[in-house]
Amino acid sequence: EVQLVESGGGKVQAGGSLRLSCTVSGFTFDDYYIGWYRLAPGKGPQGISCTRSTDGSSLYIDSVKGRFTISRNNAKNTVYLQMNSLKPEDTAVYYCAIKMGLVTDALKMGDPDYWGQGTQVTVSS
């Protein structure tokens, strides 16, 4: 059984930082994309970032470029999302996600094949 378990959400003021973690178990494919999407109140899922398992290349949507950084520790089967300069519009539930196939746009992580239970991020102004 594939499991993705997120942690690290919380409440911060605008300009603050958080680091999300996602530990994956039970997933045995070699070529995939792992990353994050978020779900804000009243909005649809929005893919925000991903990294490819084979070469570590990464993608971001424009609104988080320069503020968010995705990374992974293969030995721990864990992927991270470092979020800096947070804005109130970043408030959402953040989900770790895996997508198979070719991903050329981070937005596509909003339609994943596997995902976790989510972690709440709240940014106050």
mmCIF file of N, CA and C in Angstrom:
data_model
loop_
_atom_site.group_PDB
_atom_site.id
_atom_site.type_symbol
_atom_site.label_atom_id
_atom_site.label_comp_id
_atom_site.label_asym_id
_atom_site.label_seq_id
_atom_site.Cartn_x
_atom_site.Cartn_y
_atom_site.Cartn_z
ATOM 1 N N GLU A 1 0.847 -1.186 0.000
ATOM 2 C CA GLU A 1 0.000 0.000 0.000
ATOM 3 C C GLU A 1 0.891 1.247 0.000
ATOM 4 N N VAL A 2 0.582 2.160 -0.922
ATOM 5 C CA VAL A 2 1.333 3.413 -1.006
ATOM 6 C C VAL A 2 0.817 4.373 0.066
ATOM 7 N N GLN A 3 1.754 4.941 0.810
ATOM 8 C CA GLN A 3 1.383 5.930 1.829
ATOM 9 C C GLN A 3 2.270 7.152 1.709
ATOM 10 N N LEU A 4 1.644 8.307 1.751
ATOM 11 C CA LEU A 4 2.355 9.578 1.790
ATOM 12 C C LEU A 4 1.896 10.294 3.050
ATOM 13 N N VAL A 5 2.825 10.636 3.915
ATOM 14 C CA VAL A 5 2.481 11.246 5.196
ATOM 15 C C VAL A 5 3.179 12.595 5.306
ATOM 16 N N GLU A 6 2.353 13.645 5.370
ATOM 17 C CA GLU A 6 2.891 15.002 5.457
ATOM 18 C C GLU A 6 2.994 15.471 6.901
ATOM 19 N N SER A 7 3.879 16.415 7.104
ATOM 20 C CA SER A 7 3.982 17.095 8.391
ATOM 21 C C SER A 7 4.606 18.460 8.159
ATOM 22 N N GLY A 8 4.510 19.314 9.172
ATOM 23 C CA GLY A 8 5.202 20.594 9.106
ATOM 24 C C GLY A 8 4.329 21.812 8.878
ATOM 25 N N GLY A 9 3.043 21.620 8.693
ATOM 26 C CA GLY A 9 2.170 22.773 8.521
ATOM 27 C C GLY A 9 2.031 23.561 9.807
ATOM 28 N N GLY A 10 1.335 24.685 9.738
ATOM 29 C CA GLY A 10 1.144 25.499 10.929
ATOM 30 C C GLY A 10 0.660 26.881 10.577
ATOM 31 N N LYS A 11 0.736 27.769 11.568
ATOM 32 C CA LYS A 11 0.314 29.149 11.384
ATOM 33 C C LYS A 11 1.526 30.066 11.494
ATOM 34 N N VAL A 12 1.652 30.964 10.533
ATOM 35 C CA VAL A 12 2.738 31.930 10.548
ATOM 36 C C VAL A 12 2.212 33.282 10.103
ATOM 37 N N GLN A 13 2.961 34.307 10.401
ATOM 38 C CA GLN A 13 2.623 35.632 9.890
ATOM 39 C C GLN A 13 3.224 35.809 8.504
ATOM 40 N N ALA A 14 2.669 36.717 7.759
ATOM 41 C CA ALA A 14 3.185 37.015 6.425
ATOM 42 C C ALA A 14 4.672 37.344 6.516
ATOM 43 N N GLY A 15 5.416 36.784 5.574
ATOM 44 C CA GLY A 15 6.862 36.956 5.576
ATOM 45 C C GLY A 15 7.604 35.838 6.268
ATOM 46 N N GLY A 16 6.869 34.986 6.986
ATOM 47 C CA GLY A 16 7.483 33.895 7.711
ATOM 48 C C GLY A 16 7.786 32.695 6.825
ATOM 49 N N SER A 17 8.279 31.639 7.475
ATOM 50 C CA SER A 17 8.695 30.442 6.752
ATOM 51 C C SER A 17 8.143 29.186 7.420
ATOM 52 N N LEU A 18 7.959 28.167 6.619
ATOM 53 C CA LEU A 18 7.603 26.833 7.093
ATOM 54 C C LEU A 18 8.290 25.828 6.191
ATOM 55 N N ARG A 19 8.553 24.650 6.744
ATOM 56 C CA ARG A 19 9.060 23.558 5.929
ATOM 57 C C ARG A 19 8.135 22.360 6.077
ATOM 58 N N LEU A 20 7.610 21.930 4.956
ATOM 59 C CA LEU A 20 6.759 20.744 4.929
ATOM 60 C C LEU A 20 7.614 19.520 4.606
ATOM 61 N N SER A 21 7.234 18.416 5.198
ATOM 62 C CA SER A 21 7.906 17.145 4.925
ATOM 63 C C SER A 21 6.879 16.117 4.485
ATOM 64 N N CYS A 22 7.321 15.191 3.662
ATOM 65 C CA CYS A 22 6.445 14.112 3.207
ATOM 66 C C CYS A 22 7.279 12.837 3.122
ATOM 67 N N THR A 23 6.892 11.854 3.876
ATOM 68 C CA THR A 23 7.575 10.571 3.853
ATOM 69 C C THR A 23 6.720 9.562 3.101
ATOM 70 N N VAL A 24 7.352 8.871 2.172
ATOM 71 C CA VAL A 24 6.656 7.948 1.289
ATOM 72 C C VAL A 24 7.034 6.508 1.640
ATOM 73 N N SER A 25 6.048 5.640 1.637
ATOM 74 C CA SER A 25 6.312 4.220 1.833
ATOM 75 C C SER A 25 5.464 3.411 0.875
ATOM 76 N N GLY A 26 5.936 2.218 0.570
ATOM 77 C CA GLY A 26 5.168 1.315 -0.267
ATOM 78 C C GLY A 26 5.147 1.653 -1.751
ATOM 79 N N PHE A 27 5.991 2.578 -2.191
ATOM 80 C CA PHE A 27 6.002 2.985 -3.600
ATOM 81 C C PHE A 27 7.287 2.486 -4.228
ATOM 82 N N THR A 28 7.161 1.711 -5.310
ATOM 83 C CA THR A 28 8.338 1.019 -5.837
ATOM 84 C C THR A 28 8.676 1.374 -7.276
ATOM 85 N N PHE A 29 7.994 2.325 -7.882
ATOM 86 C CA PHE A 29 8.310 2.703 -9.245
ATOM 87 C C PHE A 29 9.592 3.530 -9.296
ATOM 88 N N ASP A 30 10.240 3.526 -10.445
ATOM 89 C CA ASP A 30 11.521 4.209 -10.574
ATOM 90 C C ASP A 30 11.405 5.613 -11.154
ATOM 91 N N ASP A 31 10.470 5.834 -12.059
ATOM 92 C CA ASP A 31 10.385 7.111 -12.760
ATOM 93 C C ASP A 31 9.030 7.748 -12.455
ATOM 94 N N TYR A 32 9.056 8.815 -11.704
ATOM 95 C CA TYR A 32 7.813 9.477 -11.312
ATOM 96 C C TYR A 32 8.157 10.892 -10.869
ATOM 97 N N TYR A 33 7.124 11.658 -10.639
ATOM 98 C CA TYR A 33 7.274 13.010 -10.114
ATOM 99 C C TYR A 33 6.644 13.044 -8.730
ATOM 100 N N ILE A 34 7.340 13.642 -7.802
ATOM 101 C CA ILE A 34 6.797 13.803 -6.458
ATOM 102 C C ILE A 34 6.843 15.281 -6.114
ATOM 103 N N GLY A 35 5.782 15.737 -5.487
ATOM 104 C CA GLY A 35 5.739 17.162 -5.179
ATOM 105 C C GLY A 35 4.544 17.500 -4.329
ATOM 106 N N TRP A 36 3.998 18.691 -4.608
ATOM 107 C CA TRP A 36 2.966 19.232 -3.737
ATOM 108 C C TRP A 36 1.873 19.926 -4.542
ATOM 109 N N TYR A 37 0.669 19.807 -4.027
ATOM 110 C CA TYR A 37 -0.393 20.668 -4.500
ATOM 111 C C TYR A 37 -1.110 21.215 -3.275
ATOM 112 N N ARG A 38 -1.895 22.251 -3.479
ATOM 113 C CA ARG A 38 -2.613 22.847 -2.356
ATOM 114 C C ARG A 38 -4.076 23.075 -2.717
ATOM 115 N N LEU A 39 -4.852 23.127 -1.669
ATOM 116 C CA LEU A 39 -6.289 23.313 -1.831
ATOM 117 C C LEU A 39 -6.721 24.418 -0.888
ATOM 118 N N ALA A 40 -7.066 25.554 -1.470
ATOM 119 C CA ALA A 40 -7.508 26.699 -0.684
ATOM 120 C C ALA A 40 -9.030 26.723 -0.633
ATOM 121 N N PRO A 41 -9.604 27.326 0.386
ATOM 122 C CA PRO A 41 -11.066 27.370 0.505
ATOM 123 C C PRO A 41 -11.718 27.981 -0.733
ATOM 124 N N GLY A 42 -12.691 27.278 -1.276
ATOM 125 C CA GLY A 42 -13.421 27.785 -2.425
ATOM 126 C C GLY A 42 -12.707 27.672 -3.751
ATOM 127 N N LYS A 43 -11.546 27.030 -3.759
ATOM 128 C CA LYS A 43 -10.776 26.902 -5.002
ATOM 129 C C LYS A 43 -10.487 25.445 -5.307
ATOM 130 N N GLY A 44 -10.116 25.176 -6.526
ATOM 131 C CA GLY A 44 -9.743 23.824 -6.917
ATOM 132 C C GLY A 44 -8.297 23.525 -6.553
ATOM 133 N N PRO A 45 -7.894 22.273 -6.657
ATOM 134 C CA PRO A 45 -6.517 21.901 -6.357
ATOM 135 C C PRO A 45 -5.535 22.605 -7.291
ATOM 136 N N GLN A 46 -4.447 23.089 -6.729
ATOM 137 C CA GLN A 46 -3.434 23.799 -7.495
ATOM 138 C C GLN A 46 -2.078 23.145 -7.290
ATOM 139 N N GLY A 47 -1.572 22.517 -8.350
ATOM 140 C CA GLY A 47 -0.224 21.994 -8.275
ATOM 141 C C GLY A 47 0.756 23.135 -8.125
ATOM 142 N N ILE A 48 1.788 22.961 -7.280
ATOM 143 C CA ILE A 48 2.715 24.062 -7.059
ATOM 144 C C ILE A 48 4.172 23.706 -7.329
ATOM 145 N N SER A 49 4.566 22.472 -7.108
ATOM 146 C CA SER A 49 5.958 22.132 -7.333
ATOM 147 C C SER A 49 6.122 20.628 -7.400
ATOM 148 N N CYS A 50 7.167 20.194 -8.110
ATOM 149 C CA CYS A 50 7.473 18.774 -8.154
ATOM 150 C C CYS A 50 8.934 18.580 -8.525
ATOM 151 N N THR A 51 9.413 17.381 -8.237
ATOM 152 C CA THR A 51 10.753 16.993 -8.635
ATOM 153 C C THR A 51 10.701 15.594 -9.223
ATOM 154 N N ARG A 52 11.525 15.355 -10.211
ATOM 155 C CA ARG A 52 11.514 14.068 -10.891
ATOM 156 C C ARG A 52 12.445 13.091 -10.177
ATOM 157 N N SER A 53 12.012 11.868 -10.043
ATOM 158 C CA SER A 53 12.766 10.874 -9.284
ATOM 159 C C SER A 53 14.083 10.519 -9.938
ATOM 160 N N THR A 54 14.139 10.568 -11.263
ATOM 161 C CA THR A 54 15.319 10.083 -11.967
ATOM 162 C C THR A 54 16.474 11.083 -11.969
ATOM 163 N N ASP A 55 16.168 12.358 -12.148
ATOM 164 C CA ASP A 55 17.256 13.320 -12.294
ATOM 165 C C ASP A 55 17.192 14.487 -11.321
ATOM 166 N N GLY A 56 16.169 14.535 -10.486
ATOM 167 C CA GLY A 56 16.070 15.605 -9.496
ATOM 168 C C GLY A 56 15.678 16.951 -10.042
ATOM 169 N N SER A 57 15.306 17.001 -11.336
ATOM 170 C CA SER A 57 14.867 18.274 -11.903
ATOM 171 C C SER A 57 13.585 18.708 -11.206
ATOM 172 N N SER A 58 13.369 20.002 -11.155
ATOM 173 C CA SER A 58 12.211 20.495 -10.419
ATOM 174 C C SER A 58 11.439 21.533 -11.219
ATOM 175 N N LEU A 59 10.179 21.655 -10.888
ATOM 176 C CA LEU A 59 9.280 22.607 -11.515
ATOM 177 C C LEU A 59 8.532 23.374 -10.431
ATOM 178 N N TYR A 60 8.199 24.608 -10.733
ATOM 179 C CA TYR A 60 7.423 25.439 -9.821
ATOM 180 C C TYR A 60 6.413 26.250 -10.625
ATOM 181 N N ILE A 61 5.313 26.574 -9.985
ATOM 182 C CA ILE A 61 4.428 27.556 -10.623
ATOM 183 C C ILE A 61 5.002 28.943 -10.357
ATOM 184 N N ASP A 62 4.623 29.876 -11.192
ATOM 185 C CA ASP A 62 5.218 31.209 -11.126
ATOM 186 C C ASP A 62 5.035 31.882 -9.775
ATOM 187 N N SER A 63 3.890 31.686 -9.157
ATOM 188 C CA SER A 63 3.597 32.425 -7.924
ATOM 189 C C SER A 63 4.449 32.006 -6.731
ATOM 190 N N VAL A 64 5.151 30.881 -6.835
ATOM 191 C CA VAL A 64 6.000 30.445 -5.716
ATOM 192 C C VAL A 64 7.476 30.436 -6.075
ATOM 193 N N LYS A 65 7.798 30.677 -7.323
ATOM 194 C CA LYS A 65 9.208 30.701 -7.733
ATOM 195 C C LYS A 65 9.971 31.742 -6.930
ATOM 196 N N GLY A 66 11.147 31.348 -6.467
ATOM 197 C CA GLY A 66 11.963 32.251 -5.670
ATOM 198 C C GLY A 66 11.593 32.272 -4.199
ATOM 199 N N ARG A 67 10.449 31.698 -3.846
ATOM 200 C CA ARG A 67 10.032 31.656 -2.444
ATOM 201 C C ARG A 67 10.008 30.224 -1.898
ATOM 202 N N PHE A 68 9.614 29.275 -2.722
ATOM 203 C CA PHE A 68 9.513 27.874 -2.311
ATOM 204 C C PHE A 68 10.644 27.076 -2.943
ATOM 205 N N THR A 69 11.142 26.089 -2.205
ATOM 206 C CA THR A 69 12.171 25.203 -2.729
ATOM 207 C C THR A 69 11.825 23.767 -2.382
ATOM 208 N N ILE A 70 11.812 22.924 -3.399
ATOM 209 C CA ILE A 70 11.542 21.509 -3.182
ATOM 210 C C ILE A 70 12.867 20.755 -3.148
ATOM 211 N N SER A 71 12.950 19.777 -2.253
ATOM 212 C CA SER A 71 14.151 18.958 -2.161
ATOM 213 C C SER A 71 13.754 17.572 -1.657
ATOM 214 N N ARG A 72 14.695 16.640 -1.742
ATOM 215 C CA ARG A 72 14.375 15.306 -1.252
ATOM 216 C C ARG A 72 15.604 14.635 -0.671
ATOM 217 N N ASN A 73 15.334 13.740 0.245
ATOM 218 C CA ASN A 73 16.349 12.884 0.845
ATOM 219 C C ASN A 73 15.979 11.462 0.476
ATOM 220 N N ASN A 74 16.656 10.910 -0.518
ATOM 221 C CA ASN A 74 16.295 9.583 -1.010
ATOM 222 C C ASN A 74 16.492 8.506 0.052
ATOM 223 N N ALA A 75 17.499 8.673 0.884
ATOM 224 C CA ALA A 75 17.766 7.670 1.924
ATOM 225 C C ALA A 75 16.616 7.586 2.917
ATOM 226 N N LYS A 76 15.900 8.705 3.086
ATOM 227 C CA LYS A 76 14.780 8.737 4.030
ATOM 228 C C LYS A 76 13.432 8.655 3.331
ATOM 229 N N ASN A 77 13.449 8.528 2.001
ATOM 230 C CA ASN A 77 12.192 8.508 1.227
ATOM 231 C C ASN A 77 11.322 9.707 1.576
ATOM 232 N N THR A 78 11.956 10.845 1.702
ATOM 233 C CA THR A 78 11.259 12.046 2.153
ATOM 234 C C THR A 78 11.497 13.192 1.178
ATOM 235 N N VAL A 79 10.446 13.936 0.928
ATOM 236 C CA VAL A 79 10.530 15.139 0.108
ATOM 237 C C VAL A 79 10.115 16.315 0.977
ATOM 238 N N TYR A 80 10.740 17.452 0.731
ATOM 239 C CA TYR A 80 10.497 18.639 1.534
ATOM 240 C C TYR A 80 10.031 19.796 0.655
ATOM 241 N N LEU A 81 9.323 20.708 1.272
ATOM 242 C CA LEU A 81 8.982 21.969 0.616
ATOM 243 C C LEU A 81 9.311 23.088 1.595
ATOM 244 N N GLN A 82 10.391 23.782 1.318
ATOM 245 C CA GLN A 82 10.754 24.944 2.120
ATOM 246 C C GLN A 82 10.005 26.144 1.578
ATOM 247 N N MET A 83 9.226 26.770 2.430
ATOM 248 C CA MET A 83 8.399 27.894 2.014
ATOM 249 C C MET A 83 8.836 29.143 2.765
ATOM 250 N N ASN A 84 9.357 30.089 2.039
ATOM 251 C CA ASN A 84 9.805 31.361 2.613
ATOM 252 C C ASN A 84 8.942 32.495 2.098
ATOM 253 N N SER A 85 9.043 33.620 2.766
ATOM 254 C CA SER A 85 8.289 34.823 2.362
ATOM 255 C C SER A 85 6.824 34.498 2.128
ATOM 256 N N LEU A 86 6.252 33.790 3.059
ATOM 257 C CA LEU A 86 4.864 33.353 2.900
ATOM 258 C C LEU A 86 3.910 34.536 2.865
ATOM 259 N N LYS A 87 2.851 34.360 2.086
ATOM 260 C CA LYS A 87 1.835 35.392 1.902
ATOM 261 C C LYS A 87 0.485 34.848 2.337
ATOM 262 N N PRO A 88 -0.443 35.702 2.697
ATOM 263 C CA PRO A 88 -1.779 35.210 3.074
ATOM 264 C C PRO A 88 -2.418 34.354 1.984
ATOM 265 N N GLU A 89 -2.143 34.637 0.741
ATOM 266 C CA GLU A 89 -2.720 33.843 -0.349
ATOM 267 C C GLU A 89 -2.113 32.449 -0.468
ATOM 268 N N ASP A 90 -1.080 32.168 0.312
ATOM 269 C CA ASP A 90 -0.540 30.814 0.371
ATOM 270 C C ASP A 90 -1.329 29.924 1.338
ATOM 271 N N THR A 91 -2.264 30.509 2.056
ATOM 272 C CA THR A 91 -3.074 29.734 2.999
ATOM 273 C C THR A 91 -3.861 28.657 2.273
ATOM 274 N N ALA A 92 -3.680 27.417 2.706
ATOM 275 C CA ALA A 92 -4.326 26.275 2.050
ATOM 276 C C ALA A 92 -3.967 25.008 2.811
ATOM 277 N N VAL A 93 -4.624 23.937 2.438
ATOM 278 C CA VAL A 93 -4.172 22.612 2.853
ATOM 279 C C VAL A 93 -3.199 22.129 1.783
ATOM 280 N N TYR A 94 -2.023 21.719 2.224
ATOM 281 C CA TYR A 94 -0.973 21.287 1.312
ATOM 282 C C TYR A 94 -0.895 19.767 1.316
ATOM 283 N N TYR A 95 -0.884 19.206 0.132
ATOM 284 C CA TYR A 95 -0.857 17.760 -0.036
ATOM 285 C C TYR A 95 0.413 17.345 -0.766
ATOM 286 N N CYS A 96 1.037 16.333 -0.245
ATOM 287 C CA CYS A 96 2.121 15.672 -0.965
ATOM 288 C C CYS A 96 1.504 14.771 -2.027
ATOM 289 N N ALA A 97 2.135 14.689 -3.179
ATOM 290 C CA ALA A 97 1.512 13.963 -4.282
ATOM 291 C C ALA A 97 2.559 13.314 -5.178
ATOM 292 N N ILE A 98 2.156 12.237 -5.810
ATOM 293 C CA ILE A 98 2.983 11.541 -6.794
ATOM 294 C C ILE A 98 2.200 11.461 -8.090
ATOM 295 N N LYS A 99 2.880 11.766 -9.168
ATOM 296 C CA LYS A 99 2.252 11.667 -10.483
ATOM 297 C C LYS A 99 3.151 10.877 -11.422
ATOM 298 N N MET A 100 2.556 9.943 -12.118
ATOM 299 C CA MET A 100 3.264 9.134 -13.094
ATOM 300 C C MET A 100 3.199 9.811 -14.449
ATOM 301 N N GLY A 101 4.074 9.364 -15.357
ATOM 302 C CA GLY A 101 4.078 9.945 -16.688
ATOM 303 C C GLY A 101 4.926 11.203 -16.744
ATOM 304 N N LEU A 102 4.828 11.909 -17.850
ATOM 305 C CA LEU A 102 5.630 13.104 -18.071
ATOM 306 C C LEU A 102 4.918 14.333 -17.518
ATOM 307 N N VAL A 103 5.617 15.090 -16.721
ATOM 308 C CA VAL A 103 5.075 16.328 -16.160
ATOM 309 C C VAL A 103 5.934 17.486 -16.637
ATOM 310 N N THR A 104 5.331 18.406 -17.377
ATOM 311 C CA THR A 104 6.083 19.559 -17.879
ATOM 312 C C THR A 104 5.620 20.855 -17.239
ATOM 313 N N ASP A 105 4.617 20.764 -16.414
ATOM 314 C CA ASP A 105 4.057 21.942 -15.752
ATOM 315 C C ASP A 105 3.687 21.537 -14.331
ATOM 316 N N ALA A 106 4.180 22.283 -13.345
ATOM 317 C CA ALA A 106 3.915 21.932 -11.947
ATOM 318 C C ALA A 106 2.432 21.933 -11.625
ATOM 319 N N LEU A 107 1.641 22.667 -12.399
ATOM 320 C CA LEU A 107 0.194 22.682 -12.169
ATOM 321 C C LEU A 107 -0.410 21.283 -12.260
ATOM 322 N N LYS A 108 0.232 20.411 -13.038
ATOM 323 C CA LYS A 108 -0.309 19.057 -13.222
ATOM 324 C C LYS A 108 -0.257 18.226 -11.952
ATOM 325 N N MET A 109 0.507 18.683 -10.951
ATOM 326 C CA MET A 109 0.521 17.964 -9.675
ATOM 327 C C MET A 109 -0.815 18.097 -8.968
ATOM 328 N N GLY A 110 -1.681 18.978 -9.448
ATOM 329 C CA GLY A 110 -3.017 19.097 -8.904
ATOM 330 C C GLY A 110 -3.930 17.954 -9.307
ATOM 331 N N ASP A 111 -3.449 17.081 -10.155
ATOM 332 C CA ASP A 111 -4.205 15.894 -10.576
ATOM 333 C C ASP A 111 -3.305 14.673 -10.394
ATOM 334 N N PRO A 112 -3.012 14.329 -9.165
ATOM 335 C CA PRO A 112 -2.018 13.284 -8.917
ATOM 336 C C PRO A 112 -2.586 11.867 -8.984
ATOM 337 N N ASP A 113 -1.684 10.913 -8.959
ATOM 338 C CA ASP A 113 -2.064 9.505 -8.889
ATOM 339 C C ASP A 113 -2.105 9.008 -7.441
ATOM 340 N N TYR A 114 -1.283 9.576 -6.602
ATOM 341 C CA TYR A 114 -1.264 9.259 -5.175
ATOM 342 C C TYR A 114 -1.107 10.565 -4.403
ATOM 343 N N TRP A 115 -1.701 10.602 -3.219
ATOM 344 C CA TRP A 115 -1.579 11.817 -2.409
ATOM 345 C C TRP A 115 -1.745 11.484 -0.937
ATOM 346 N N GLY A 116 -1.298 12.391 -0.086
ATOM 347 C CA GLY A 116 -1.379 12.194 1.358
ATOM 348 C C GLY A 116 -2.635 12.800 1.944
ATOM 349 N N GLN A 117 -2.634 12.911 3.274
ATOM 350 C CA GLN A 117 -3.820 13.381 3.968
ATOM 351 C C GLN A 117 -3.879 14.897 4.074
ATOM 352 N N GLY A 118 -2.771 15.561 3.789
ATOM 353 C CA GLY A 118 -2.731 17.012 3.801
ATOM 354 C C GLY A 118 -2.312 17.597 5.128
ATOM 355 N N THR A 119 -1.759 18.805 5.046
ATOM 356 C CA THR A 119 -1.373 19.551 6.238
ATOM 357 C C THR A 119 -1.739 21.019 6.030
ATOM 358 N N GLN A 120 -2.325 21.622 7.062
ATOM 359 C CA GLN A 120 -2.834 22.979 6.943
ATOM 360 C C GLN A 120 -1.707 23.998 7.096
ATOM 361 N N VAL A 121 -1.692 24.953 6.189
ATOM 362 C CA VAL A 121 -0.793 26.103 6.285
ATOM 363 C C VAL A 121 -1.660 27.358 6.314
ATOM 364 N N THR A 122 -1.490 28.152 7.359
ATOM 365 C CA THR A 122 -2.265 29.380 7.507
ATOM 366 C C THR A 122 -1.303 30.553 7.667
ATOM 367 N N VAL A 123 -1.448 31.537 6.785
ATOM 368 C CA VAL A 123 -0.583 32.705 6.816
ATOM 369 C C VAL A 123 -1.446 33.929 7.110
ATOM 370 N N SER A 124 -1.149 34.596 8.197
ATOM 371 C CA SER A 124 -1.925 35.772 8.592
ATOM 372 C C SER A 124 -1.205 37.050 8.164
ATOM 373 N N SER A 125 -2.023 38.063 7.900
ATOM 374 C CA SER A 125 -1.440 39.335 7.429
ATOM 375 C C SER A 125 -1.064 40.239 8.588
#
